[in-house]
Coordinates of C-alpha atoms in Angstrom, one line a residue:
Chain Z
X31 CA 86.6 -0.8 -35.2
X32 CA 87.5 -2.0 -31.9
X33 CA 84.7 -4.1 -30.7
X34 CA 86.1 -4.0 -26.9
X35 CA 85.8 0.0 -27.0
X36 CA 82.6 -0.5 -25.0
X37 CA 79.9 2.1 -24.0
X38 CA 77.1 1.2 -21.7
X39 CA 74.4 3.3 -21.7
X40 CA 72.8 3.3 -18.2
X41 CA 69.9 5.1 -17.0
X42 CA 69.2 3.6 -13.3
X43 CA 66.9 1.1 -14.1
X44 CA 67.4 -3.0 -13.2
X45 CA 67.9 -3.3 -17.2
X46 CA 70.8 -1.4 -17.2
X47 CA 72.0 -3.2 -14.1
X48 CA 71.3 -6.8 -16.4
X49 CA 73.1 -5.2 -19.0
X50 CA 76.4 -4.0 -16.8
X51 CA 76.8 -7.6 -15.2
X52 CA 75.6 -8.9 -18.6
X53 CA 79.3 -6.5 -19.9
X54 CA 81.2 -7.9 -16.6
X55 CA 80.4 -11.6 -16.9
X56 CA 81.1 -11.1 -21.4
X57 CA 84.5 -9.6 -20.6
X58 CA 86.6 -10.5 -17.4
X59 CA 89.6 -10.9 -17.7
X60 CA 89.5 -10.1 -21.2
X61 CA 93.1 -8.0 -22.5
X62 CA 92.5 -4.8 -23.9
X63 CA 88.8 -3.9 -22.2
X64 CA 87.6 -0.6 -22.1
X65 CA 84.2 0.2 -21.1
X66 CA 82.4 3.5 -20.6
X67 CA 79.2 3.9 -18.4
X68 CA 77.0 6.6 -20.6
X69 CA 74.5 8.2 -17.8
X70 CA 72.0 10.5 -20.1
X71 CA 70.4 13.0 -17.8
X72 CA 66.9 13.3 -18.2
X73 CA 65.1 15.6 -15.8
X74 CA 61.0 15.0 -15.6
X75 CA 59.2 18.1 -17.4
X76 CA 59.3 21.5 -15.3
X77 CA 55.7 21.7 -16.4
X78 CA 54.9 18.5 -14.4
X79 CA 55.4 20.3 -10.7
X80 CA 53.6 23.3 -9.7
X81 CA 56.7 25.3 -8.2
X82 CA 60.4 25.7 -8.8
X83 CA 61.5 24.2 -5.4
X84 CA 59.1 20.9 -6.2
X85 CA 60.7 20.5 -9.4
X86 CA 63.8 21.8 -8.1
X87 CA 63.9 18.7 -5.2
X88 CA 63.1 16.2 -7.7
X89 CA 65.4 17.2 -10.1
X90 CA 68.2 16.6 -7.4
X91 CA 66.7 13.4 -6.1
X92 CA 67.1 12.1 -9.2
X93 CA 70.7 13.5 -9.7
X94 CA 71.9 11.6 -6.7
X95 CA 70.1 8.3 -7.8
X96 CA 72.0 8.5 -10.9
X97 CA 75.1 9.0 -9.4
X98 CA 74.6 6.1 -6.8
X99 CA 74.2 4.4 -9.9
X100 CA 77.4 5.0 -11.8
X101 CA 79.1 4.0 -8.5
X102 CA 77.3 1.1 -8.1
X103 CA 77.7 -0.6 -11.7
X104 CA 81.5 0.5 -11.5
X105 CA 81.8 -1.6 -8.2
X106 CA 80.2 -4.3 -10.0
X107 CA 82.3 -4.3 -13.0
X108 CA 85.3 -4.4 -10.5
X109 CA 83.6 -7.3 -8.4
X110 CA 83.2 -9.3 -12.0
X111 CA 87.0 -9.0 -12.8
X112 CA 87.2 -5.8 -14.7
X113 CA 90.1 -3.6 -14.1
X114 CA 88.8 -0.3 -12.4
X115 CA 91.6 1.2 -14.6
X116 CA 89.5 0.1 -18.0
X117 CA 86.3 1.3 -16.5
X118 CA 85.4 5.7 -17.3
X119 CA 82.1 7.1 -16.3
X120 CA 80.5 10.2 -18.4
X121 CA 77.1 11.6 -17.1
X122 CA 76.0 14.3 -19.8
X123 CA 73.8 16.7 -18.0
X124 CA 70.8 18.0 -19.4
X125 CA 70.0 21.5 -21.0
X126 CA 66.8 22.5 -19.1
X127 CA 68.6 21.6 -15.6
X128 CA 67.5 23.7 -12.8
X129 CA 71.4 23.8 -12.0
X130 CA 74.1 26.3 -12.6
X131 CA 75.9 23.3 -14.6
X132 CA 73.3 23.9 -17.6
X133 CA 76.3 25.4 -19.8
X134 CA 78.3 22.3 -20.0
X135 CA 79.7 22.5 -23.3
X136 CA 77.7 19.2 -24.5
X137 CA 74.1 19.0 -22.0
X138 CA 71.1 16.4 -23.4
X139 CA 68.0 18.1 -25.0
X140 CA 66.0 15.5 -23.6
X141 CA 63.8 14.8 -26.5
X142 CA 66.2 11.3 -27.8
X143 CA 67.9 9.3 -25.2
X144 CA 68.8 6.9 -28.2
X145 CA 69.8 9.4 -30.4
X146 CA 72.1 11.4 -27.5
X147 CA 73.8 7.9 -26.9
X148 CA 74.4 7.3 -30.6
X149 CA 76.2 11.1 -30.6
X150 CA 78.7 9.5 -28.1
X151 CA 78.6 6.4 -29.7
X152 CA 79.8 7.4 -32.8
X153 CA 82.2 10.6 -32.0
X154 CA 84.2 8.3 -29.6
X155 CA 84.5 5.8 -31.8
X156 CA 83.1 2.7 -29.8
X157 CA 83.0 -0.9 -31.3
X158 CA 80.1 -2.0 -28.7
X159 CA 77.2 -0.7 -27.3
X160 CA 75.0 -2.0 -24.9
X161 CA 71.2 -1.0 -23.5
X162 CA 69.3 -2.6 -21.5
X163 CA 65.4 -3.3 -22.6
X164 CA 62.2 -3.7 -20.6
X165 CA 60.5 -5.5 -23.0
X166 CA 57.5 -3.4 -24.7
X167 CA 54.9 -3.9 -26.5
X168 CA 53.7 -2.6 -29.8
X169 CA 51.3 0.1 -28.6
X170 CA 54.1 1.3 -25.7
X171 CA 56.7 1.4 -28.4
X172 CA 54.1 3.5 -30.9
X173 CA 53.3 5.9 -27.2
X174 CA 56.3 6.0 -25.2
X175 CA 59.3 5.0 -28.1
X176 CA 61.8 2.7 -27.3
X177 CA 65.3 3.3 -26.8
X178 CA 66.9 0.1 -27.6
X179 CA 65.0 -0.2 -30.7
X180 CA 66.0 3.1 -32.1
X181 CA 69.7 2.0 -31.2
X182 CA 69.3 -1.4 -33.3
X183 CA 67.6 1.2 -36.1
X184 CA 70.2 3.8 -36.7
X185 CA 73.9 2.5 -35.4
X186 CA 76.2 1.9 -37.8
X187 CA 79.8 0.3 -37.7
X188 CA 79.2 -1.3 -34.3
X189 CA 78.0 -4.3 -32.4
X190 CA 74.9 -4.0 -30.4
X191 CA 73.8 -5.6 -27.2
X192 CA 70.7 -5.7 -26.3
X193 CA 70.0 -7.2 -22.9
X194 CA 66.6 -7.7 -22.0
Chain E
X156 CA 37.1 46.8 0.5
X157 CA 33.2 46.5 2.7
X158 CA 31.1 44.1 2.1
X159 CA 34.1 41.8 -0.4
X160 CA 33.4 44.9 -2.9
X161 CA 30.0 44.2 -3.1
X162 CA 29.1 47.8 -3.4
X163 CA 31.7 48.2 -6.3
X164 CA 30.1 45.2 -8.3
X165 CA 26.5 46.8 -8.1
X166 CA 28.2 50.2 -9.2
X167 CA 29.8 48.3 -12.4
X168 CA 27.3 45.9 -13.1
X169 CA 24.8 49.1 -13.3
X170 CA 27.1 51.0 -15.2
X171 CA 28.2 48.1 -17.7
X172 CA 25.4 45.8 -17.5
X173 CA 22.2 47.1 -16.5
X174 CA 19.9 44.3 -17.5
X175 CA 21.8 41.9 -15.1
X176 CA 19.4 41.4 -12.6
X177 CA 21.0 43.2 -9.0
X178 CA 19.8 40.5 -6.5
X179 CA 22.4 38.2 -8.2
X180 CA 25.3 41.0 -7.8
X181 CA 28.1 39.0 -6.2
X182 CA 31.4 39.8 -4.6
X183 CA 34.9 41.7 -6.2
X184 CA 37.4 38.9 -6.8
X185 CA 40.8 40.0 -6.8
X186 CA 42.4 36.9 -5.6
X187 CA 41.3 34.1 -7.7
X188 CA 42.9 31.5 -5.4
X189 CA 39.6 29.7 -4.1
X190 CA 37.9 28.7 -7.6
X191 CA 35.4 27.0 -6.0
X192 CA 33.9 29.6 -4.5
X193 CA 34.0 32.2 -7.3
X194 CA 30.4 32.2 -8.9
X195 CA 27.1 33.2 -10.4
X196 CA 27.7 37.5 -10.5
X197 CA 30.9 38.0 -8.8
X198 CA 32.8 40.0 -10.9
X199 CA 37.1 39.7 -11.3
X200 CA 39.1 42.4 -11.4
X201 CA 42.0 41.6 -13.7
X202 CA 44.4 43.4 -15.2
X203 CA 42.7 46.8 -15.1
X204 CA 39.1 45.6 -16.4
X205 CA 36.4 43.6 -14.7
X206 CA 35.5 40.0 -15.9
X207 CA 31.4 39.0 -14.8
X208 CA 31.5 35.4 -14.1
X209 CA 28.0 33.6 -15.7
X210 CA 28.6 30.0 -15.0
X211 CA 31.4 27.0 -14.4
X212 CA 32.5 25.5 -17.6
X213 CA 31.5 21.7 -18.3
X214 CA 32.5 19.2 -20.9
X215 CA 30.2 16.6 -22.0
X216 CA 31.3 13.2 -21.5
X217 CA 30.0 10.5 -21.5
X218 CA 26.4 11.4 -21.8
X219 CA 26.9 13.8 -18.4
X220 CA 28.0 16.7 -17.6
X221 CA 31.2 16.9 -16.3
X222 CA 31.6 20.3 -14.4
X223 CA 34.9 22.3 -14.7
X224 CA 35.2 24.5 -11.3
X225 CA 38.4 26.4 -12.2
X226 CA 37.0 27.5 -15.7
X227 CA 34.4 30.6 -15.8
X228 CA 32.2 31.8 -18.3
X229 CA 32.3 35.7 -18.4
X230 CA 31.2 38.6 -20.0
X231 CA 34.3 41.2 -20.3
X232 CA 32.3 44.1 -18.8
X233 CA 34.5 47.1 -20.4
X234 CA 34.0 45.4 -23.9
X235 CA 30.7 43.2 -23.5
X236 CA 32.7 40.2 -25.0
X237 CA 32.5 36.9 -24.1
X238 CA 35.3 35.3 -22.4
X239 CA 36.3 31.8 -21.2
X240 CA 38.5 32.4 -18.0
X241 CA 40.4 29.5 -16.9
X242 CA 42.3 29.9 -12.7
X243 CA 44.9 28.1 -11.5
X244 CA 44.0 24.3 -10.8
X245 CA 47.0 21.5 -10.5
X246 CA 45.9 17.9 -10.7
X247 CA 47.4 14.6 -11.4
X248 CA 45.0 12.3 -13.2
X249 CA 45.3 8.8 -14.8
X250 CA 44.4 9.0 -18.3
X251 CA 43.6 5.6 -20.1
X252 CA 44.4 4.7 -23.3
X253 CA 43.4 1.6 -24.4
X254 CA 45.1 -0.4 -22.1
X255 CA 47.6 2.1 -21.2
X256 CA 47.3 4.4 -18.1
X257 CA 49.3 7.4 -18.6
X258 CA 49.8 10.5 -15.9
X259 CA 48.6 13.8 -16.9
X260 CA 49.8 17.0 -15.0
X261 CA 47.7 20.3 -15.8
X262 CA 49.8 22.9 -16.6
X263 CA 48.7 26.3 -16.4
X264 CA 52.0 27.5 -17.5
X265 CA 51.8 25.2 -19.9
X266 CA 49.1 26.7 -21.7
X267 CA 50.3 30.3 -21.0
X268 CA 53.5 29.8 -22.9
X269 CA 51.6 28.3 -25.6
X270 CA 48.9 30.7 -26.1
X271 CA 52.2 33.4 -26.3
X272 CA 53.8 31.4 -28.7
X273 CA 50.7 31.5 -30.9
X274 CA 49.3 35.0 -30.6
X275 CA 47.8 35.7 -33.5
X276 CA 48.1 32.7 -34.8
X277 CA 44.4 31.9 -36.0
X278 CA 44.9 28.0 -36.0
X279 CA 45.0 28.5 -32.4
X280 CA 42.5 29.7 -29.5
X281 CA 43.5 33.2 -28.4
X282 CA 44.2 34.6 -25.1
X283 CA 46.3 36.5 -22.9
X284 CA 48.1 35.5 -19.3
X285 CA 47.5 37.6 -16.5
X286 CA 48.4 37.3 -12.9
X287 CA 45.9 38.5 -9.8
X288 CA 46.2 40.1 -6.9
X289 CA 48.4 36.6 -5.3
X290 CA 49.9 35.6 -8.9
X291 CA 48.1 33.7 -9.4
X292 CA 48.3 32.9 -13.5
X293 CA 44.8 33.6 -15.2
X294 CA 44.4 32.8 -18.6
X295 CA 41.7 34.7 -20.5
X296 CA 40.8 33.3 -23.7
X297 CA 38.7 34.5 -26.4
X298 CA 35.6 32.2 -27.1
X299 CA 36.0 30.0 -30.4
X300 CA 32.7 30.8 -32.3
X301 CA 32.2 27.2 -34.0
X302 CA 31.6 23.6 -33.6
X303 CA 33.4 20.4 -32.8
X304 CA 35.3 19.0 -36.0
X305 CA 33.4 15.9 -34.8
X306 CA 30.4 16.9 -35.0
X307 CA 30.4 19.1 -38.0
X308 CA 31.2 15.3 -39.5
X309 CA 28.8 13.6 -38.4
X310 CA 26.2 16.6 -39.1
X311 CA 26.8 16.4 -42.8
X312 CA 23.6 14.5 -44.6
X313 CA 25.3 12.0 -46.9
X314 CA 26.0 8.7 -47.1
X315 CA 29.6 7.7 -46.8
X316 CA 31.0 7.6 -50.3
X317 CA 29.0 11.1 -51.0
X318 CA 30.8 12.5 -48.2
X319 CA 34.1 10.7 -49.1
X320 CA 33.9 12.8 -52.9
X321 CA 32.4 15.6 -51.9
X322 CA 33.2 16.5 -48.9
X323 CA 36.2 15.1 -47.8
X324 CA 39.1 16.8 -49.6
X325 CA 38.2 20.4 -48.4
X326 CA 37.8 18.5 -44.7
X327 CA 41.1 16.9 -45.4
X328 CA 42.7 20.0 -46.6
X329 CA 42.4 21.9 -43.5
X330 CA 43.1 18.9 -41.3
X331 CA 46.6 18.9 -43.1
X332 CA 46.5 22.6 -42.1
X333 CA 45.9 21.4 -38.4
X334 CA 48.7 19.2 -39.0
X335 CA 51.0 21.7 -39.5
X336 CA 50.3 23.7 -37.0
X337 CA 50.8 21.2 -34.2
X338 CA 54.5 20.6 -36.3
X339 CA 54.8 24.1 -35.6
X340 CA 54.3 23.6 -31.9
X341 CA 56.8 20.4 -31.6
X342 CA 59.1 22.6 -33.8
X343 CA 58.7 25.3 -30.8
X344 CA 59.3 22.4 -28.6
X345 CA 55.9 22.2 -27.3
X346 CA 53.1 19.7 -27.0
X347 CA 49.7 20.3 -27.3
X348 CA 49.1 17.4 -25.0
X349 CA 45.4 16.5 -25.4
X350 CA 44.6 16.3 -29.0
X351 CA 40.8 14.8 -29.4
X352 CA 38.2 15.6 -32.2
X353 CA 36.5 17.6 -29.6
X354 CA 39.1 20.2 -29.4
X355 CA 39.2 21.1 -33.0
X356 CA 36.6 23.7 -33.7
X357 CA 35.6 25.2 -36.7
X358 CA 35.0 28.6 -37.0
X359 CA 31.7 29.5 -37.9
X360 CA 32.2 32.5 -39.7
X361 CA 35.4 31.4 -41.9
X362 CA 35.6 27.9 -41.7
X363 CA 38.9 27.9 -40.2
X364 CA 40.1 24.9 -37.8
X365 CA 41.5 25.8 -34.5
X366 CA 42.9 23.9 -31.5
X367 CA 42.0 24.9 -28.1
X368 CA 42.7 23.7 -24.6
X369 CA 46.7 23.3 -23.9
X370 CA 47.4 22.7 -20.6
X371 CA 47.8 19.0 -20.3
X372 CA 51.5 18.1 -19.9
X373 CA 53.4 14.2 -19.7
X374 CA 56.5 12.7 -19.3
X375 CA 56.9 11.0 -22.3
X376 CA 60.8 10.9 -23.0
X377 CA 61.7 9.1 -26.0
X378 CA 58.8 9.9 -28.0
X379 CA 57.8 13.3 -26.6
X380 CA 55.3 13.7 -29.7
X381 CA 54.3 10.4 -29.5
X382 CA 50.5 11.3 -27.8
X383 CA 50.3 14.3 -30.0
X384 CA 50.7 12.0 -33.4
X385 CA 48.4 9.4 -31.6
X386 CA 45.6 12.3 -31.2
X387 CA 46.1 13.1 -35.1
X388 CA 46.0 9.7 -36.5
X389 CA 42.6 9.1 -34.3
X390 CA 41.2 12.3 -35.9
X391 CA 42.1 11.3 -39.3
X392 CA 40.5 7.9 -38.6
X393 CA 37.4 9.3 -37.8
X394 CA 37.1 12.3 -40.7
X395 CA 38.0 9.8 -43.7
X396 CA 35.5 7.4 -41.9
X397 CA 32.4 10.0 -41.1
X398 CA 32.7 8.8 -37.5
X399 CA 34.0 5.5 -35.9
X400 CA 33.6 2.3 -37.5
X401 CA 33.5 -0.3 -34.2
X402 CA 33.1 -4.0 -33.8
X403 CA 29.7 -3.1 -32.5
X404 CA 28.4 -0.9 -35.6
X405 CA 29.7 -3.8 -37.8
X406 CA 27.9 -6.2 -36.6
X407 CA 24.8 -3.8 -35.8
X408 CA 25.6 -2.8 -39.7
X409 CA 25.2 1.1 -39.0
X410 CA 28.9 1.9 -41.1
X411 CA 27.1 2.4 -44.7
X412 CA 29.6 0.0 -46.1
X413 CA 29.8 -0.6 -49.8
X414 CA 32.2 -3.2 -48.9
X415 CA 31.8 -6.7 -47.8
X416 CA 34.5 -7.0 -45.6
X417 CA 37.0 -9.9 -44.2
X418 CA 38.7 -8.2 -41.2
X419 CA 41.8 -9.8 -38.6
X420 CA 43.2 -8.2 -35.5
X421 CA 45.2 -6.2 -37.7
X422 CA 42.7 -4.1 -39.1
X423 CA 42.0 -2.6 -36.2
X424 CA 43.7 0.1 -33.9
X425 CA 46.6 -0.2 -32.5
X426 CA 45.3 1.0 -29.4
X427 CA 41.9 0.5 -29.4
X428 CA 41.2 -2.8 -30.6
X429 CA 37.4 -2.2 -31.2
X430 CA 38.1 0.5 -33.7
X431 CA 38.8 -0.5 -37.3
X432 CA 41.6 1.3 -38.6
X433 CA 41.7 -0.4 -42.1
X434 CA 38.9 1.4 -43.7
X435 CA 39.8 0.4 -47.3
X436 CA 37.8 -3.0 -46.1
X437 CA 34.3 -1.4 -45.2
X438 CA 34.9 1.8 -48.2
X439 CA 37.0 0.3 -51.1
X440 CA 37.0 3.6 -52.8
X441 CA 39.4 4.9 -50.2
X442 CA 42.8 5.1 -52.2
X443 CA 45.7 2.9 -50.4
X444 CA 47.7 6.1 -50.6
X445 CA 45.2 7.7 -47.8
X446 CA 44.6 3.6 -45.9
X447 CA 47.9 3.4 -45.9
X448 CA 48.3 6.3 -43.5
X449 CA 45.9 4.9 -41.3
X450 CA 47.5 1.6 -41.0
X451 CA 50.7 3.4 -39.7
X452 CA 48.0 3.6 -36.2
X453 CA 46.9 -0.2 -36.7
X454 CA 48.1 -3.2 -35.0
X455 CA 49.5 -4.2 -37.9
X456 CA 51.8 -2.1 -38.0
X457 CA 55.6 -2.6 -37.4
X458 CA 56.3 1.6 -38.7
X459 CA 55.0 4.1 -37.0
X460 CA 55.7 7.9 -37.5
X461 CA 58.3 9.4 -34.9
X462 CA 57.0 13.2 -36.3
X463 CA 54.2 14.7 -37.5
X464 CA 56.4 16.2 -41.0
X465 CA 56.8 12.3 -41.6
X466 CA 52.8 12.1 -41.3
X467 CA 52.0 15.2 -42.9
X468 CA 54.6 13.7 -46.1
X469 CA 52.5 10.7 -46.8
X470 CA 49.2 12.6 -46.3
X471 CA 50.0 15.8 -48.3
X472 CA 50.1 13.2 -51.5
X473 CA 46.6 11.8 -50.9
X474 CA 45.0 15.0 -50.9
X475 CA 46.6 15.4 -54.4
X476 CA 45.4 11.9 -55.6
X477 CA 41.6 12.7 -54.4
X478 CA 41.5 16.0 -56.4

């Protein structure tokens, strides 16, 4: 397993920004480095908004914000010392997308954010992945489920970084 | 249409219902966009038949009556059945639990998607979608001819370790039953979004439990099922307990405890910290199998269930072990 093989697993917030500079400081200048920024689209709930075009605008909103995002930690990488050679994006669209790109040939269900980035994780062979956590408590983890934690559950034949 | 069809209401209500007193004849609704102002003897026209509206809909809480505009009690005029009519209303609310507060969207989509999904499906309310005049999406559901699960449990005249051996197991039975028809939603990818003791019924003619009232939606990502499993474990709390066992009836001593109990912080719910969850303490005939389930929702707990099949696998067994 090839423990600098790295996948991020971004999703916007400031944890996944902690945990991308967490990746840049780790590895600059470090031979061999390859890291992939995992973006998981997640669309909120159709059901949520009482119109198409409502759901429709925020779906796109959020589209954008997600790509700013990619850039963004890429930059950063680049500004810690990785090469922007080593650095590969992937943003796996989701099934229920209001957009014509809904047919990818791999989209996100939605319903596992952990176990769509342990898919990636373990069909392209990664040594490393890293997540971001807000910090929960019981009762949120029990309501609301918690990424990382399903990450540190169920990955196999890795390392994982947590970064809270 | 003169007068808002006020002529053709006092033609149908004399036709169809003659003992309907005629000062109270309303208006022809066709357009159900304005709730609020549908009322007391209007009549809607939907879908080819006529819908008499009797009163707003109100839930009980909290001692008071808490009055639901964009729901209407009718009589279907055609048929002389009873139906629960509920119009188009979106709202955003804050929902608390315990400490959490969690958006809730209604959905009437939501709900008209589900109550396809489950024609027919007896474990369900019934109903059928059908648009007005503006498209307005009008759900008409068939009224549930029971009572609360909650309060059929608390109604029952025994103490608590009667009820436990007696009654219990059939109560558990169709609670498993429940169960496995909200797996059958998730399966469907569906929630049912508000699952309280309130909104399981039981039918008063067969016995049957039924779930009504879909049309709460959230954004819960990672653990889309997450409330849903939440709703069933408080349920199952309260119908192994015969009602809520609180910090306040212990020390008021209302529980009927055989026990003499020790509790921590960890007895209690993981959400509610008031509510003991660890009912083996107050009942020690409870089997661990069956407490062990209910510590799953206690803040003790370090495992929780991510689906209600990995509930329903620990709870099928208990019903076994108390027969």
């Amino acid at each position: 397993m090839d423990f600098k093989k790295i996948l991020i697993a971004v999703d916007g917030s400031e944890n996944a920004s902690r945990a991308v500079s967490y990746v840049g400081d780790m590895m600059a200048g470090a031979p061999g480095v390859q890291i992939m920024l995992l973006c998981i689209e997640r669309f909120p709930d159709r059901d949520l908004f009482p119109d198409e075009a409502s759901w429709k605008t925020r779906c796109t909103e959020h589209r954008d914000e997600l790509h700013r995002f990619l850039l963004q930690a890429r930059t950063l990488l680049v500004t810690k010392g990785i090469a922007d050679t080593a650095i590969s994006e992937r943003y796996v669209v989701s099934c229920s997308s209001p957009f014509a790109d809904r047919s990818a040939t791999r989209c996100s269900f939605g319903t596992s954010i952990a176990q769509e980035i342990l898919a990636v994780l373990k069909e392209e062979e990664f040594g490393t992945v890293v997540v971001g956590r807000r910090g929960v408590s019981k009762a949120e983890e029990f309501l609301f489920g918690s990424v990382s934690n399903k990450i540190i559950h169920h990955a196999k034949n890795c390392t994982v970084w947590v970064v809270a | 249409m003169s007068e808002d069809g006020r002529a053709v209401v006092r033609e149908l209500l004399r036709h169809y219902a003659p003992h309907f007193p005629s000062r109270h004849s309303g208006r022809l609704i066709e357009d159900t966009s304005e709730f609020m102002e549908i009322g007391y003897g209007d009549v809607m026209a939907l879908a080819g038949k006529h819908y008499l509206v009797i009163r707003d809909e109100a839930e009980r809480r909290f001692g008071m009556e808490d009055p639901k505009f964009w729901v209407k009690r009718c009589t279907e005029l055609e048929s002389g059945e009873r139906k629960i009519i509920k119009l188009v209303f979106y709202e955003t609310f804050p929902l608390r639990i315990g400490d959490f507060e969690i958006y809730c969207h209604r959905s009437p989509d939501k709900e008209a998607r589900i109550l396809n999904l489950v024609r027919d499906d007896l474990r369900f309310m019934q109903g059928q979608t059908v648009r007005d005049s503006k498209d307005n999406n009008v759900r008409i559901l068939d009224v549930v001819h029971g009572k609360r699960l909650d309060t059929v449990v608390e109604d029952i005249d025994a103490d608590h370790e009667h009820y436990f051996h007696h009654f219990f197991p059939s109560i558990l039975e169709k609670f498993i039953g429940s169960c496995e028809s909200i797996a059958f939603l998730h399966a469907h990818g569906e929630k049912h979004g508000d699952i309280r003791r309130d909104h399981l019924w039981v039918e008063y003619q067969t016995g049957a439990y039924r779930w009504i009232d879909f049309d709460y939606a959230f954004d819960f990502h990672e653990n889309p099922f997450g409330l849903d499993i939440f709703g069933l474990g408080n349920i199952l709390l309260f119908v192994t307990g015969k009602g809520e066992h609180t910090t306040h009836t212990l020390k008021t001593g209302g529980n009927g405890q055989t026990g003499s109990p020790a509790l921590t912080p960890d007895d209690f719910s993981l959400m509610f910290p008031h509510r003991l969850s660890n009912l083996k303490k107050l009942f020690p005939y409870i089997p661990t199998e069956l407490n062990n389930v209910l510590l799953h929702f206690s803040a003790g707990s370090y495992v929780f269930y991510d689906t209600v099949g990995e509930f329903l696998d620990e709870l099928r067994p208990c019903l076994q072990a108390l027969r």
